[in-house]
Short mmCIF file of C-alpha atoms and ligand atoms in Angstrom, two decimals:
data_model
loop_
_atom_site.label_atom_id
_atom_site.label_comp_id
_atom_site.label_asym_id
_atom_site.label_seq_id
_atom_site.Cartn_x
_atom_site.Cartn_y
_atom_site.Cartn_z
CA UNK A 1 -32.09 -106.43 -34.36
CA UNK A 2 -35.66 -105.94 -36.26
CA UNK A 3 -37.29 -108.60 -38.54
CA UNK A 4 -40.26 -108.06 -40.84
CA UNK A 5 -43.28 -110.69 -39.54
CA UNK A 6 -45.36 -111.19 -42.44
CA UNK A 7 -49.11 -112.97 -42.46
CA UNK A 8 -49.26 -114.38 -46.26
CA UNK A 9 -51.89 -114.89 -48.72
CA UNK A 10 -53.50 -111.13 -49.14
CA UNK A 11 -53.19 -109.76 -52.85
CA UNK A 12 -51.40 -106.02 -52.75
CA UNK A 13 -54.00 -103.46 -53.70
CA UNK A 14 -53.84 -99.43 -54.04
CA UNK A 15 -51.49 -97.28 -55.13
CA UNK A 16 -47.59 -96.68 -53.86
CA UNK A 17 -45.02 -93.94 -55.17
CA UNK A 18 -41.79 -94.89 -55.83
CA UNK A 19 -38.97 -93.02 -54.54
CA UNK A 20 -35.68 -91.63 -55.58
CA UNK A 21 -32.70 -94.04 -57.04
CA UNK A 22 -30.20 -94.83 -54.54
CA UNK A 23 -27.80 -96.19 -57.17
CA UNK A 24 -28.50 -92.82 -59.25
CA UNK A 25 -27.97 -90.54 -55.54
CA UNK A 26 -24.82 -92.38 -54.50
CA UNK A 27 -22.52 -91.02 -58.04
CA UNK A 28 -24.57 -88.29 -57.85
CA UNK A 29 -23.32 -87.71 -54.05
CA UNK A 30 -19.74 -88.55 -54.92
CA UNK A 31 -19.80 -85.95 -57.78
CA UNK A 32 -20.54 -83.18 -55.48
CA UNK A 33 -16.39 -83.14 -54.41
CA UNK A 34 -15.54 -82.20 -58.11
CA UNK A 35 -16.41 -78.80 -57.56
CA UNK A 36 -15.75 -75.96 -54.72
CA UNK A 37 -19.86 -74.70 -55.38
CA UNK A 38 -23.23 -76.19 -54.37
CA UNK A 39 -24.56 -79.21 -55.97
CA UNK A 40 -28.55 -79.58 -55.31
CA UNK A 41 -29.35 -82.94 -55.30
CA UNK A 42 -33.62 -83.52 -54.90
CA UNK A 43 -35.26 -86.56 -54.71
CA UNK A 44 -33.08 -87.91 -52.70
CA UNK A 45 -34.47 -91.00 -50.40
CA UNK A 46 -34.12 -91.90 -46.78
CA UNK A 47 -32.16 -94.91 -46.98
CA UNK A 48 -29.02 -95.98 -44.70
CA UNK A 49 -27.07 -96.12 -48.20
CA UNK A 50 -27.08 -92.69 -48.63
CA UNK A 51 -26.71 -92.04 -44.90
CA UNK A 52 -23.43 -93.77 -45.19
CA UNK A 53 -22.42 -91.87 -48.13
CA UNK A 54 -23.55 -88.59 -46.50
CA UNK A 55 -20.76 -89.32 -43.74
CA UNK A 56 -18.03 -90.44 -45.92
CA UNK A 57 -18.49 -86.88 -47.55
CA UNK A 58 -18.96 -85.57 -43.93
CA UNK A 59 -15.25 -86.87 -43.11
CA UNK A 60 -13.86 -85.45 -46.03
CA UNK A 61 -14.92 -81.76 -45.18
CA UNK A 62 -18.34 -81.79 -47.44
CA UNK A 63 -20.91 -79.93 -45.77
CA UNK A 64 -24.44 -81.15 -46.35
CA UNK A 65 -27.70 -79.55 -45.16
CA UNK A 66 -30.55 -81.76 -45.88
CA UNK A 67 -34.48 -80.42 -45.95
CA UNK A 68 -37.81 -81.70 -46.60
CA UNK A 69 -39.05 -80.91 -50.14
CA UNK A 70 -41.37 -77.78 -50.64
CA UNK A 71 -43.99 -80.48 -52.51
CA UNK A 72 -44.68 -82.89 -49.19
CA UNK A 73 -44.44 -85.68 -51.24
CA UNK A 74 -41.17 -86.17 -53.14
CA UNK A 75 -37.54 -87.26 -51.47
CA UNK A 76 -35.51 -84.87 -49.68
CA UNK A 77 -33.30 -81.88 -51.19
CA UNK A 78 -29.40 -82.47 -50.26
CA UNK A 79 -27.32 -79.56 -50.67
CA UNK A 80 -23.65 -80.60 -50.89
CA UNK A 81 -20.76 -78.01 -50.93
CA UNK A 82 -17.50 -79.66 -50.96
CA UNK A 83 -15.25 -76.40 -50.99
CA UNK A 84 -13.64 -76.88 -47.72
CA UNK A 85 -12.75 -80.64 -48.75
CA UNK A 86 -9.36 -81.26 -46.10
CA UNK A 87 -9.44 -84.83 -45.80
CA UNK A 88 -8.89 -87.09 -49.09
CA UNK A 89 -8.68 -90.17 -47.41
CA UNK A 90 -11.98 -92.87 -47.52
CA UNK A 91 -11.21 -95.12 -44.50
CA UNK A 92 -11.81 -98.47 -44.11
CA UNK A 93 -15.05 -98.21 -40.89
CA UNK A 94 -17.42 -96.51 -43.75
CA UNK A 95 -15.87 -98.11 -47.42
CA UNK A 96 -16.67 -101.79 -45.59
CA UNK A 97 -20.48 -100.90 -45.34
CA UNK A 98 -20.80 -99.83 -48.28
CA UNK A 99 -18.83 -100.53 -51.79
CA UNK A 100 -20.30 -97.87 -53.72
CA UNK A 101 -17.65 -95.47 -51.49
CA UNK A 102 -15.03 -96.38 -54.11
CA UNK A 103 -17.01 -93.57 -56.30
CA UNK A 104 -15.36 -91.24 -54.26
CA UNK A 105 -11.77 -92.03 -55.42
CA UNK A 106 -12.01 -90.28 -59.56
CA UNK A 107 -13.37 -87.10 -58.26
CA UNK A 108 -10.76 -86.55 -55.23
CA UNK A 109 -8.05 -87.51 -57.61
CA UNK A 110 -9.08 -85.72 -60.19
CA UNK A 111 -9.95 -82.59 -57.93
CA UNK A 112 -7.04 -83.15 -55.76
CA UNK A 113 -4.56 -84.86 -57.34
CA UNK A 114 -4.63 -87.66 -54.34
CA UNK A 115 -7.01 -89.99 -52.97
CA UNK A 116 -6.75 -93.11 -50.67
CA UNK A 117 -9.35 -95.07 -50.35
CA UNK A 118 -10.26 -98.49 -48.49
CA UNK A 119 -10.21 -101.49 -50.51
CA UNK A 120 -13.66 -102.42 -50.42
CA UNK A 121 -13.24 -106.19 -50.05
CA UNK A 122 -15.69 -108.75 -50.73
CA UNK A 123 -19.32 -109.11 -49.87
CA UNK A 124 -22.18 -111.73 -49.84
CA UNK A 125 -22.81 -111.56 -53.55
CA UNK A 126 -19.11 -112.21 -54.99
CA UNK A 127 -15.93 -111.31 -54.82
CA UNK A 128 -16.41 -108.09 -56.71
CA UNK A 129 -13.21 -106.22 -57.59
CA UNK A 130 -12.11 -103.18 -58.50
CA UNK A 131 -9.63 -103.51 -61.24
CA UNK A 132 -11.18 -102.02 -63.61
CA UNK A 133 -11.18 -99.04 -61.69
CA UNK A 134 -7.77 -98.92 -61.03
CA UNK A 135 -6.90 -100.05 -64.07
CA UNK A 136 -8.92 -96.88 -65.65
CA UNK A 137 -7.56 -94.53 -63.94
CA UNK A 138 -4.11 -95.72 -64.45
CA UNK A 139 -4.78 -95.03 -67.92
CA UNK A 140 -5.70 -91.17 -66.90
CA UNK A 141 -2.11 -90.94 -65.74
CA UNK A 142 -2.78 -91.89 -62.26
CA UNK A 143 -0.03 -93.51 -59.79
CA UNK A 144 -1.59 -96.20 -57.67
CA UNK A 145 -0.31 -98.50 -54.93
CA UNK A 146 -2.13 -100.93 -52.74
CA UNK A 147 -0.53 -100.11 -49.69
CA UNK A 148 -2.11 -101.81 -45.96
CA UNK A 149 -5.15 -102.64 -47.62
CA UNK A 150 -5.56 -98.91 -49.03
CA UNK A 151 -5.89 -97.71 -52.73
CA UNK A 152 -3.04 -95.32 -52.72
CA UNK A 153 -3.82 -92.99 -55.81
CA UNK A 154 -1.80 -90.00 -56.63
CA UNK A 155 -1.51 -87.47 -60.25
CA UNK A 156 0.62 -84.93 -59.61
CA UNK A 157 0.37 -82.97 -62.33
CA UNK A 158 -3.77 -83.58 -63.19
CA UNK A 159 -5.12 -86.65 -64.95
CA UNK A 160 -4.91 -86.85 -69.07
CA UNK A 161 -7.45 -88.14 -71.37
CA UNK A 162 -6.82 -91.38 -72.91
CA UNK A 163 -9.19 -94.04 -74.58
CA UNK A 164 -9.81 -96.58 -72.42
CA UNK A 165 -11.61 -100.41 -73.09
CA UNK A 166 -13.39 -102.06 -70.68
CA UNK A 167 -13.61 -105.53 -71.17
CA UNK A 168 -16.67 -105.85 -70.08
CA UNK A 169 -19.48 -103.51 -68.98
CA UNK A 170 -19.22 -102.24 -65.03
CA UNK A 171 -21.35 -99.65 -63.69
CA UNK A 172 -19.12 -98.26 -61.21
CA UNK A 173 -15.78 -98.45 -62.93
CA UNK A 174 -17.16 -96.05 -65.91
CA UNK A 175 -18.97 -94.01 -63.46
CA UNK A 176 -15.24 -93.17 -61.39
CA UNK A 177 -14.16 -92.97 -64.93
CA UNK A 178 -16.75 -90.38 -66.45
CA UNK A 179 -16.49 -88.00 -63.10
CA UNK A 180 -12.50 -88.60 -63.13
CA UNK A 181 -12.51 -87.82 -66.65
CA UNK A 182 -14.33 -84.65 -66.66
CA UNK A 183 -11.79 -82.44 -65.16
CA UNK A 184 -9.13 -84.83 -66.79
CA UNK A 185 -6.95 -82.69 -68.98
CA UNK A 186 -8.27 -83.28 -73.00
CA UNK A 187 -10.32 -85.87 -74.72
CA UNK A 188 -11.33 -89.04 -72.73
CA UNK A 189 -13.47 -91.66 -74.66
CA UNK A 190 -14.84 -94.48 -72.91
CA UNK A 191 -15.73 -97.75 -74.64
CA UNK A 192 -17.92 -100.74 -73.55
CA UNK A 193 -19.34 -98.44 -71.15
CA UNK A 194 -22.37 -99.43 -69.15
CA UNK A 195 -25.45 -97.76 -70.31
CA UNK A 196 -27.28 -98.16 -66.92
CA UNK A 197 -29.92 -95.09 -66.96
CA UNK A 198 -28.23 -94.17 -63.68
CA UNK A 199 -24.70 -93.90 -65.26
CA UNK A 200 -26.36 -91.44 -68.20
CA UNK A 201 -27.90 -89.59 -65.06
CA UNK A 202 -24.86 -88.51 -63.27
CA UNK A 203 -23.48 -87.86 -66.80
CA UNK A 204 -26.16 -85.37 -67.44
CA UNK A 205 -25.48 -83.94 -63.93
CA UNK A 206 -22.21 -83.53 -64.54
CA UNK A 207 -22.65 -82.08 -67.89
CA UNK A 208 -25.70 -79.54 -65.76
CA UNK A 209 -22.19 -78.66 -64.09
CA UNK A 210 -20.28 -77.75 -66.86
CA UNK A 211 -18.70 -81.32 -67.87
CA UNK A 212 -18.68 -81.43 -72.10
CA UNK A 213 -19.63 -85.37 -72.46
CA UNK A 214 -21.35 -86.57 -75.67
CA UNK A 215 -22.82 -90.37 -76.21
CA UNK A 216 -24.66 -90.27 -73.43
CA UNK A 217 -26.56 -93.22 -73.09
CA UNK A 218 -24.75 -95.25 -75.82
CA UNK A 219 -22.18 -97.43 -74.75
CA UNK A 220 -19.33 -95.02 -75.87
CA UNK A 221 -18.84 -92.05 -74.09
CA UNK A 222 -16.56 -88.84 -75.14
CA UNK A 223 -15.99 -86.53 -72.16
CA UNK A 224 -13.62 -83.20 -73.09
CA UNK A 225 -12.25 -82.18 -70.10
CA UNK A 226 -12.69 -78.90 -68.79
CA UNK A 227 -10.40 -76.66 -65.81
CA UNK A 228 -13.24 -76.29 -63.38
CA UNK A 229 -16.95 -77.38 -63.00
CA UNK A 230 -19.88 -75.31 -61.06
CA UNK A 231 -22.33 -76.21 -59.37
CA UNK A 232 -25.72 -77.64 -60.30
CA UNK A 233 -29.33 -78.34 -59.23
CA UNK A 234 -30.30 -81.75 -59.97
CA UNK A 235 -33.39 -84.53 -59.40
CA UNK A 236 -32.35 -87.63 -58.37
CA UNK A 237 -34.81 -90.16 -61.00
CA UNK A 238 -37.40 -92.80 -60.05
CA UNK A 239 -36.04 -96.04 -58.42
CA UNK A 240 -36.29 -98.26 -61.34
CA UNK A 241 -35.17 -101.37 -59.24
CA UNK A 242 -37.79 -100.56 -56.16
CA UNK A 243 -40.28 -100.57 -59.14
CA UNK A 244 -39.28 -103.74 -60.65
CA UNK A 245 -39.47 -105.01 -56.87
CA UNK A 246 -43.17 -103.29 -56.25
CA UNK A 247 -44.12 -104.97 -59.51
CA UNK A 248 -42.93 -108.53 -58.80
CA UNK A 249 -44.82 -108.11 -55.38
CA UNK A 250 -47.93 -107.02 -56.75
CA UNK A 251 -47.73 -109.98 -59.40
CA UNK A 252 -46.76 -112.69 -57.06
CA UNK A 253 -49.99 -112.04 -54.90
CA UNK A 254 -52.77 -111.74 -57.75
CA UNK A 255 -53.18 -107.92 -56.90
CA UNK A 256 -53.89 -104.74 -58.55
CA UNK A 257 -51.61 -101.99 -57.83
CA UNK A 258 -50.90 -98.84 -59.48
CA UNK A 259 -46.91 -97.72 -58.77
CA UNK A 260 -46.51 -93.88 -59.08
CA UNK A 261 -44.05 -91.55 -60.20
CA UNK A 262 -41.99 -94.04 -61.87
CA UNK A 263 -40.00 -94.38 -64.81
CA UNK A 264 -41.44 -97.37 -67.04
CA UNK A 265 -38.90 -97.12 -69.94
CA UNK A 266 -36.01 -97.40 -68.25
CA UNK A 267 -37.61 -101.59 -67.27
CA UNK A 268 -38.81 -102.29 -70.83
CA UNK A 269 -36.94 -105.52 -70.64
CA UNK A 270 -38.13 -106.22 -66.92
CA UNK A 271 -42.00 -105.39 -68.02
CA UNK A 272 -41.55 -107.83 -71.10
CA UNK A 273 -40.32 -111.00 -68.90
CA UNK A 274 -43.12 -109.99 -66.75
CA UNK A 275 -45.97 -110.08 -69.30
CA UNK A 276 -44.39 -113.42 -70.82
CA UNK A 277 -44.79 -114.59 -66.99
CA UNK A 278 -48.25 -112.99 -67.10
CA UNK A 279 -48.68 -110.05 -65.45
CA UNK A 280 -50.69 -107.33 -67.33
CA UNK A 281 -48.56 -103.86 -67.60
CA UNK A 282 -50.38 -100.95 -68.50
CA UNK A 283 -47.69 -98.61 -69.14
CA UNK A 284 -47.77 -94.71 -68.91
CA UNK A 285 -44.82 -92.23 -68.93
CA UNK A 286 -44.66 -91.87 -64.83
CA UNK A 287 -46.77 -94.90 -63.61
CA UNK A 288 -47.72 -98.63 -63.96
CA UNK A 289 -50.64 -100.53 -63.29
CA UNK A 290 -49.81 -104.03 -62.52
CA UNK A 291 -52.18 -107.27 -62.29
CA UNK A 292 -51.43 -110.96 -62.50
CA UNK A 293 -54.50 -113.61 -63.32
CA UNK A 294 -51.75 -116.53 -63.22
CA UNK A 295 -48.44 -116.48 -63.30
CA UNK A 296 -46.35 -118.42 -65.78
CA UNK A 297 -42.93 -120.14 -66.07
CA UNK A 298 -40.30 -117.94 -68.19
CA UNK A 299 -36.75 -118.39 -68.87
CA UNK A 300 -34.49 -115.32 -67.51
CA UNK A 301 -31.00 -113.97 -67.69
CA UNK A 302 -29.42 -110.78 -66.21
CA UNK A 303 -27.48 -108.84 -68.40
CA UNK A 304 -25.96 -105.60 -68.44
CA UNK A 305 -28.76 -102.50 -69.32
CA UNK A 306 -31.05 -102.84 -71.48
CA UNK A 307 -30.77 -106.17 -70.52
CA UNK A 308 -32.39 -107.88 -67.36
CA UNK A 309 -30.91 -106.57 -64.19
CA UNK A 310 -28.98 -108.82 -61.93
CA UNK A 311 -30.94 -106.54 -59.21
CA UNK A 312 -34.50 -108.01 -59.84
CA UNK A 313 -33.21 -111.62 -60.35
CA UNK A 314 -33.74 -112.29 -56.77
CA UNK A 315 -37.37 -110.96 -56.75
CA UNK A 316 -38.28 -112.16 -60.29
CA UNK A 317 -37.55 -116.11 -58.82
CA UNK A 318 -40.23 -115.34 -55.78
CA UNK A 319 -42.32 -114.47 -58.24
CA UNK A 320 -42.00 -117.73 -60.42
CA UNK A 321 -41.90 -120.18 -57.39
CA UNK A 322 -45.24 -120.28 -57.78
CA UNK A 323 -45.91 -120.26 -61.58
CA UNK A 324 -47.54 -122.35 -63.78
CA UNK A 325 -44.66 -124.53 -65.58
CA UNK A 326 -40.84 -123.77 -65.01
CA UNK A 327 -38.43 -121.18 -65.32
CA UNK A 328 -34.37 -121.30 -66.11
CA UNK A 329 -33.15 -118.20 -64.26
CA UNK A 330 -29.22 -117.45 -65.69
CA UNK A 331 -27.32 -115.31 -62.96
CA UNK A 332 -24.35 -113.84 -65.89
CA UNK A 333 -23.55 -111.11 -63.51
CA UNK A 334 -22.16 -112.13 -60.52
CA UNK A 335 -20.77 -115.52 -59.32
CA UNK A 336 -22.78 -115.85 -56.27
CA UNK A 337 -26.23 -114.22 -56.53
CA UNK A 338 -28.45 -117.26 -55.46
CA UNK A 339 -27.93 -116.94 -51.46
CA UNK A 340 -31.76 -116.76 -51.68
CA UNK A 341 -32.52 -120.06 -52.92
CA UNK A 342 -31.61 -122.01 -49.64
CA UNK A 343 -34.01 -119.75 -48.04
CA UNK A 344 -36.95 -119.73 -50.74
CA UNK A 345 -36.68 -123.85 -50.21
CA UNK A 346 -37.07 -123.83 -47.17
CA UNK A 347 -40.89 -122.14 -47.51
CA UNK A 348 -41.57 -124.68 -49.73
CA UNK A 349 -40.02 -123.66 -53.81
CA UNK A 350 -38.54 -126.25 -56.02
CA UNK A 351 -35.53 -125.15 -57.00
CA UNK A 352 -32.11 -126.68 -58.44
CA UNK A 353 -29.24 -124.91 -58.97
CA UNK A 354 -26.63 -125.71 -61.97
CA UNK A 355 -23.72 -124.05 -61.49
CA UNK A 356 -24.86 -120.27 -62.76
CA UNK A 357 -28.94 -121.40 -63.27
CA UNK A 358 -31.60 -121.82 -61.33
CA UNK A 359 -34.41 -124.19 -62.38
CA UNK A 360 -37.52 -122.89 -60.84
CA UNK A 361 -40.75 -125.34 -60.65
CA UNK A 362 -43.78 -124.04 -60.23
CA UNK A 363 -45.48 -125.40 -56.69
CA UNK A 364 -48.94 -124.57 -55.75
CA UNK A 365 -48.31 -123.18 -52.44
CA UNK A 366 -45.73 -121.99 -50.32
CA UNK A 367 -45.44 -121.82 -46.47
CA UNK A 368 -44.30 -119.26 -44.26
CA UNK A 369 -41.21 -119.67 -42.18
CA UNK A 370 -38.05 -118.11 -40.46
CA UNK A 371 -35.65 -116.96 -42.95
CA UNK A 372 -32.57 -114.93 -43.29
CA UNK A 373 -31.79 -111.80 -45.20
CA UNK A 374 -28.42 -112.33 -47.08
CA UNK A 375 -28.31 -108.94 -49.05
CA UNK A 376 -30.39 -106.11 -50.15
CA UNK A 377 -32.14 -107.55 -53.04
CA UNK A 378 -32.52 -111.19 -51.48
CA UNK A 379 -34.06 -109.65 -48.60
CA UNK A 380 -37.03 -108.35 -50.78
CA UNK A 381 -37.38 -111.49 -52.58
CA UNK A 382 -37.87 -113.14 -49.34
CA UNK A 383 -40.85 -110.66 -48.33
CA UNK A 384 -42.72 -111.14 -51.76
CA UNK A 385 -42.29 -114.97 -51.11
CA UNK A 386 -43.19 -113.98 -47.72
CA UNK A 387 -46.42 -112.12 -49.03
CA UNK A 388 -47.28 -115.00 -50.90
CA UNK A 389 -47.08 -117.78 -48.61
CA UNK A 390 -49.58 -119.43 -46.23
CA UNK A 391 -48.77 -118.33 -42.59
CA UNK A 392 -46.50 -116.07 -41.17
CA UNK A 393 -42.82 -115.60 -42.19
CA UNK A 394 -40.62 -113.92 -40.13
CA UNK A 395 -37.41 -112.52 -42.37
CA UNK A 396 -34.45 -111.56 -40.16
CA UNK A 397 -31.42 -109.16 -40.42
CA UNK A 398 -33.63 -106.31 -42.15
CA UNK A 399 -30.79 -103.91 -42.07
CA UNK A 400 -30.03 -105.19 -45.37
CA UNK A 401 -33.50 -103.84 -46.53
CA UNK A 402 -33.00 -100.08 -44.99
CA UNK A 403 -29.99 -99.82 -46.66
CA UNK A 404 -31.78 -99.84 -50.15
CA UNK A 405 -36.09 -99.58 -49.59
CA UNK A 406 -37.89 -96.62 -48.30
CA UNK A 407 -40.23 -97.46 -45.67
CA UNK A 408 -41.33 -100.62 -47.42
CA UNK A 409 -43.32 -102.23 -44.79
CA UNK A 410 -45.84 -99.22 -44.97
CA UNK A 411 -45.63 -98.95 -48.45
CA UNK A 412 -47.19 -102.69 -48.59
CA UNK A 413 -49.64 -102.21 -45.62
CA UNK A 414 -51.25 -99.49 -47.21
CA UNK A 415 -51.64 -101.67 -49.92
CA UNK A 416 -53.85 -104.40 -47.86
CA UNK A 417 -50.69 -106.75 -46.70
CA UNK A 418 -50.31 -107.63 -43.17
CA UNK A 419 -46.44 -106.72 -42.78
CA UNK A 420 -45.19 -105.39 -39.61
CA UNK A 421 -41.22 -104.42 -38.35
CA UNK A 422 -40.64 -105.85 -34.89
CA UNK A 423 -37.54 -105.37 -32.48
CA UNK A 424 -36.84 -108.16 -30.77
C1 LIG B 1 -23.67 -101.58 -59.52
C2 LIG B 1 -24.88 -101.43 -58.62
C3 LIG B 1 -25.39 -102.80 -58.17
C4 LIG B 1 -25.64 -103.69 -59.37
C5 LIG B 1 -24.43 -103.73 -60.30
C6 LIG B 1 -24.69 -104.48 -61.59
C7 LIG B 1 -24.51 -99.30 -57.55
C8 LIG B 1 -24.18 -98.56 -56.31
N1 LIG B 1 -24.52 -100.63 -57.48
O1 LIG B 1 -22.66 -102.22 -58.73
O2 LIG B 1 -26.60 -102.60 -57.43
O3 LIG B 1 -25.93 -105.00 -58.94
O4 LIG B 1 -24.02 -102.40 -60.63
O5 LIG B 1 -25.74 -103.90 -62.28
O6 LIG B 1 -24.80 -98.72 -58.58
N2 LIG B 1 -16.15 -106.18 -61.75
C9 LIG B 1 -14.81 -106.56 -61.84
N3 LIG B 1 -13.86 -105.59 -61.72
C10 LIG B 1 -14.18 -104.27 -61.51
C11 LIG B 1 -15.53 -103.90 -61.44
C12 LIG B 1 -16.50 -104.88 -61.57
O7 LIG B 1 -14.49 -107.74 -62.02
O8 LIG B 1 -13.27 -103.45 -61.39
C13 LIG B 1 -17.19 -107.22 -61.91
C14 LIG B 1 -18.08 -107.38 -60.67
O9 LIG B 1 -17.49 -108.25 -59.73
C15 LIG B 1 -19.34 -107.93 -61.27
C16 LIG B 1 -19.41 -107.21 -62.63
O10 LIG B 1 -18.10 -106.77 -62.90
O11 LIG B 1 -19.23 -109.31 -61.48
C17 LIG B 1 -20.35 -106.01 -62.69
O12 LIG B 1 -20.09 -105.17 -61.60
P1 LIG B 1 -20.36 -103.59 -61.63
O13 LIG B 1 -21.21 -103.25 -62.80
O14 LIG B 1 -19.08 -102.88 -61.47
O15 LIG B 1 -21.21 -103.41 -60.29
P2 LIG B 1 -21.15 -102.24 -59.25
O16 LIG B 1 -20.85 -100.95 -59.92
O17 LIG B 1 -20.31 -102.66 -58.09
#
């Protein structure tokens, strides 16, 4: 199994280009079974995520040809053609390494009229359940039975619009929703719906294929549904999370580093905490430059988009173990996103946790040591603590990190850090 061995204590410096979205390829991906023609996805990164989702699709008959893009420099170009689909069934071996491959079940049911699809189950970070999916769909006119630990899904004659309330905001329940709805028969309005930039991105692909949805990017979408869509050609956006990561990392070591291609307005909130934590941002439409003299306590809480996201939480705390002052961090996504804080302890951060908070204290130094990789996001936060730290930290179980960061150990080498991947 590979670890990352990290020597601490170098600030990053250069330049790094961020790559595609994975949570803005993985709808994107599912979307390609609403339609019998070619969706071109580009931009797509190399990450074990979308590998995953690339053989669910496989096993339900989509046939994807992947090839490097004409440019040299940006993701790959997927093209995914889902019209001799055979299979609607999303078994249990792939749905358990990966959640996201519930985002399969509204476009098979609303393409096929069926779908059955794993339970997901839980995972490190909560319980995390899907009943807002189901209970979304139901709405649409779907049938559904949990039957042997399978989402048994049926519509018989075609989903119908309906209006349906979320009680509170979920990424991947509006985004089955939205793709679900867009072949749905009539008007489908979806309220309290998240207004993640990757959600408005599959709902401008879909609308690229033919899909009539207005509000996008407000927290009410309208979706008409139409008899068929086409096929599209598509670029998969900027990693906004793998720049809030690069960011944090550049930050926490004092350096100067310049992250291209990149998105900057869709992490106003993210650059804010930052500069109250004292990093200095200098913004442009597709790049940041990031610096940090000293970094300062600052009180954070995740919250649904615009909002912080529960995705940098983990990487924001490395940064502030060593600030100046304190910091409260508020976890109001999910129940159990502080696996991280055992581990950040143990190379040397003070840090108490009250039920949901975190109360950082700033310590001058922290040491490397052995940790453990929990999940995706905790995994980075333990390299930029790593990157910080005096000595050399060794972070285990990096599979979590392929499954959602291209290449990173390179990208922070060329950047001056001494970061290598070892097999042991
Ligand atoms: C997506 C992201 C993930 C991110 C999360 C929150 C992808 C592939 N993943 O995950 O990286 O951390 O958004 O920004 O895009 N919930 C329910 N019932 C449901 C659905 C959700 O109780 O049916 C709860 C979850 O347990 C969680 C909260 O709602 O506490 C938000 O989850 P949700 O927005 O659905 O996250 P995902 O779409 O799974």
């Amino acid at each position: 199994m590979d670890s990352i061995r990290i020597q601490g204590g170098r600030p990053l410096k250069g330049e790094i280009r961020i790559g595609g979205a994975k949570n803005a390829a993985l709808p994107l991906m599912a979307a390609a079974l609403l339609t019998d023609k070619p969706l071109v996805l580009r931009n797509m990164p190399r990450l074990a995520d979308i590998a995953t989702m690339g053989q669910l699709l496989a096993q339900h008959g989509v046939a994807i040809d992947l090839a490097e893009p004409a440019d040299g420099v940006s993701g790959r170009v997927a093209t995914l053609n889902a019209a001799g689909v055979d299979n609607t069934t999303a078994p249990y071996d792939i749905v358990r390494k990966m959640r996201a491959s519930v985002l399969v079940l509204g476009p098979l049911l609303a393409r096929f009229g069926r779908a059955r699809v794993s339970l997901p189950g839980g995972c490190a970070i909560g319980t995390r359940p899907v009943d807002l999916h189901l209970k979304g769909l139901e709405q649409l006119g779907a049938e559904i039975e949990l039957n042997q630990g399978y989402i048994v899904a049926t519509a018989p004659n075609g989903l119908i619009g309906a209006d349906v309330v979320f009680p509170f905001v979920s990424v991947g329940a509006t985004e089955n929703l939205l793709t679900a709805a867009a072949l749905a028969k009539g008007t489908t309005r979806l309220r309290n719906a998240a207004r993640e930039p990757e959600v408005s991105d599959l709902a401008e692909c879909l609308v690229a294929m033919g899909a009539k949805i207005e509000g996008i990017g407000t927290d009410t979408l309208t979706i008409d549904g139409v008899e068929a869509l086409h096929g599209a050609d598509h670029e998969v956006p900027p990693d906004r999370i793998e720049t809030g990561s690069l960011a944090m990392a550049a930050a926490a070591t004092g350096g100067d580093v310049t992250l291209l291609g990149a998105r900057p307005d869709m992490l106003e909130q993210v650059f804010r905490t930052m500069g109250q934590a004292g990093a200095v941002l200098d913004v442009e439409p597709d790049r940041v430059r990031v610096r940090c003299p000293r970094v300062v306590g600052v009180d954070v809480m995740t919250e649904p988009y615009p909002g912080f996201p529960t995705d940098l939480q983990a990487q924001m705390m490395a940064m502030l173990t060593r600030a100046e002052g304190a910091s409260m961090i508020t976890e109001s996504i999910f129940e159990n996103r502080f696996m991280h804080v055992p581990e950040l302890t143990r190379m040397g951060a003070n840090i108490n946790l009250h039920s949901r908070s975190a109360m950082v204290r700033g310590v001058r130094r922290l040491t490397g040591a052995e940790v453990m990789a929990t999940d995706l996001r905790a995994s980075v936060s333990l390299v930029i603590a790593g990157l910080v730290a005096e000595g050399e930290t060794i972070v285990n179980r990096v599979y979590h990190l392929d499954r959602g960061y291209e290449r990173l150990e390179h990208k922070l080498a060329a950047c001056g850090a001494q970061i290598e991947r070892v097999s042991r």
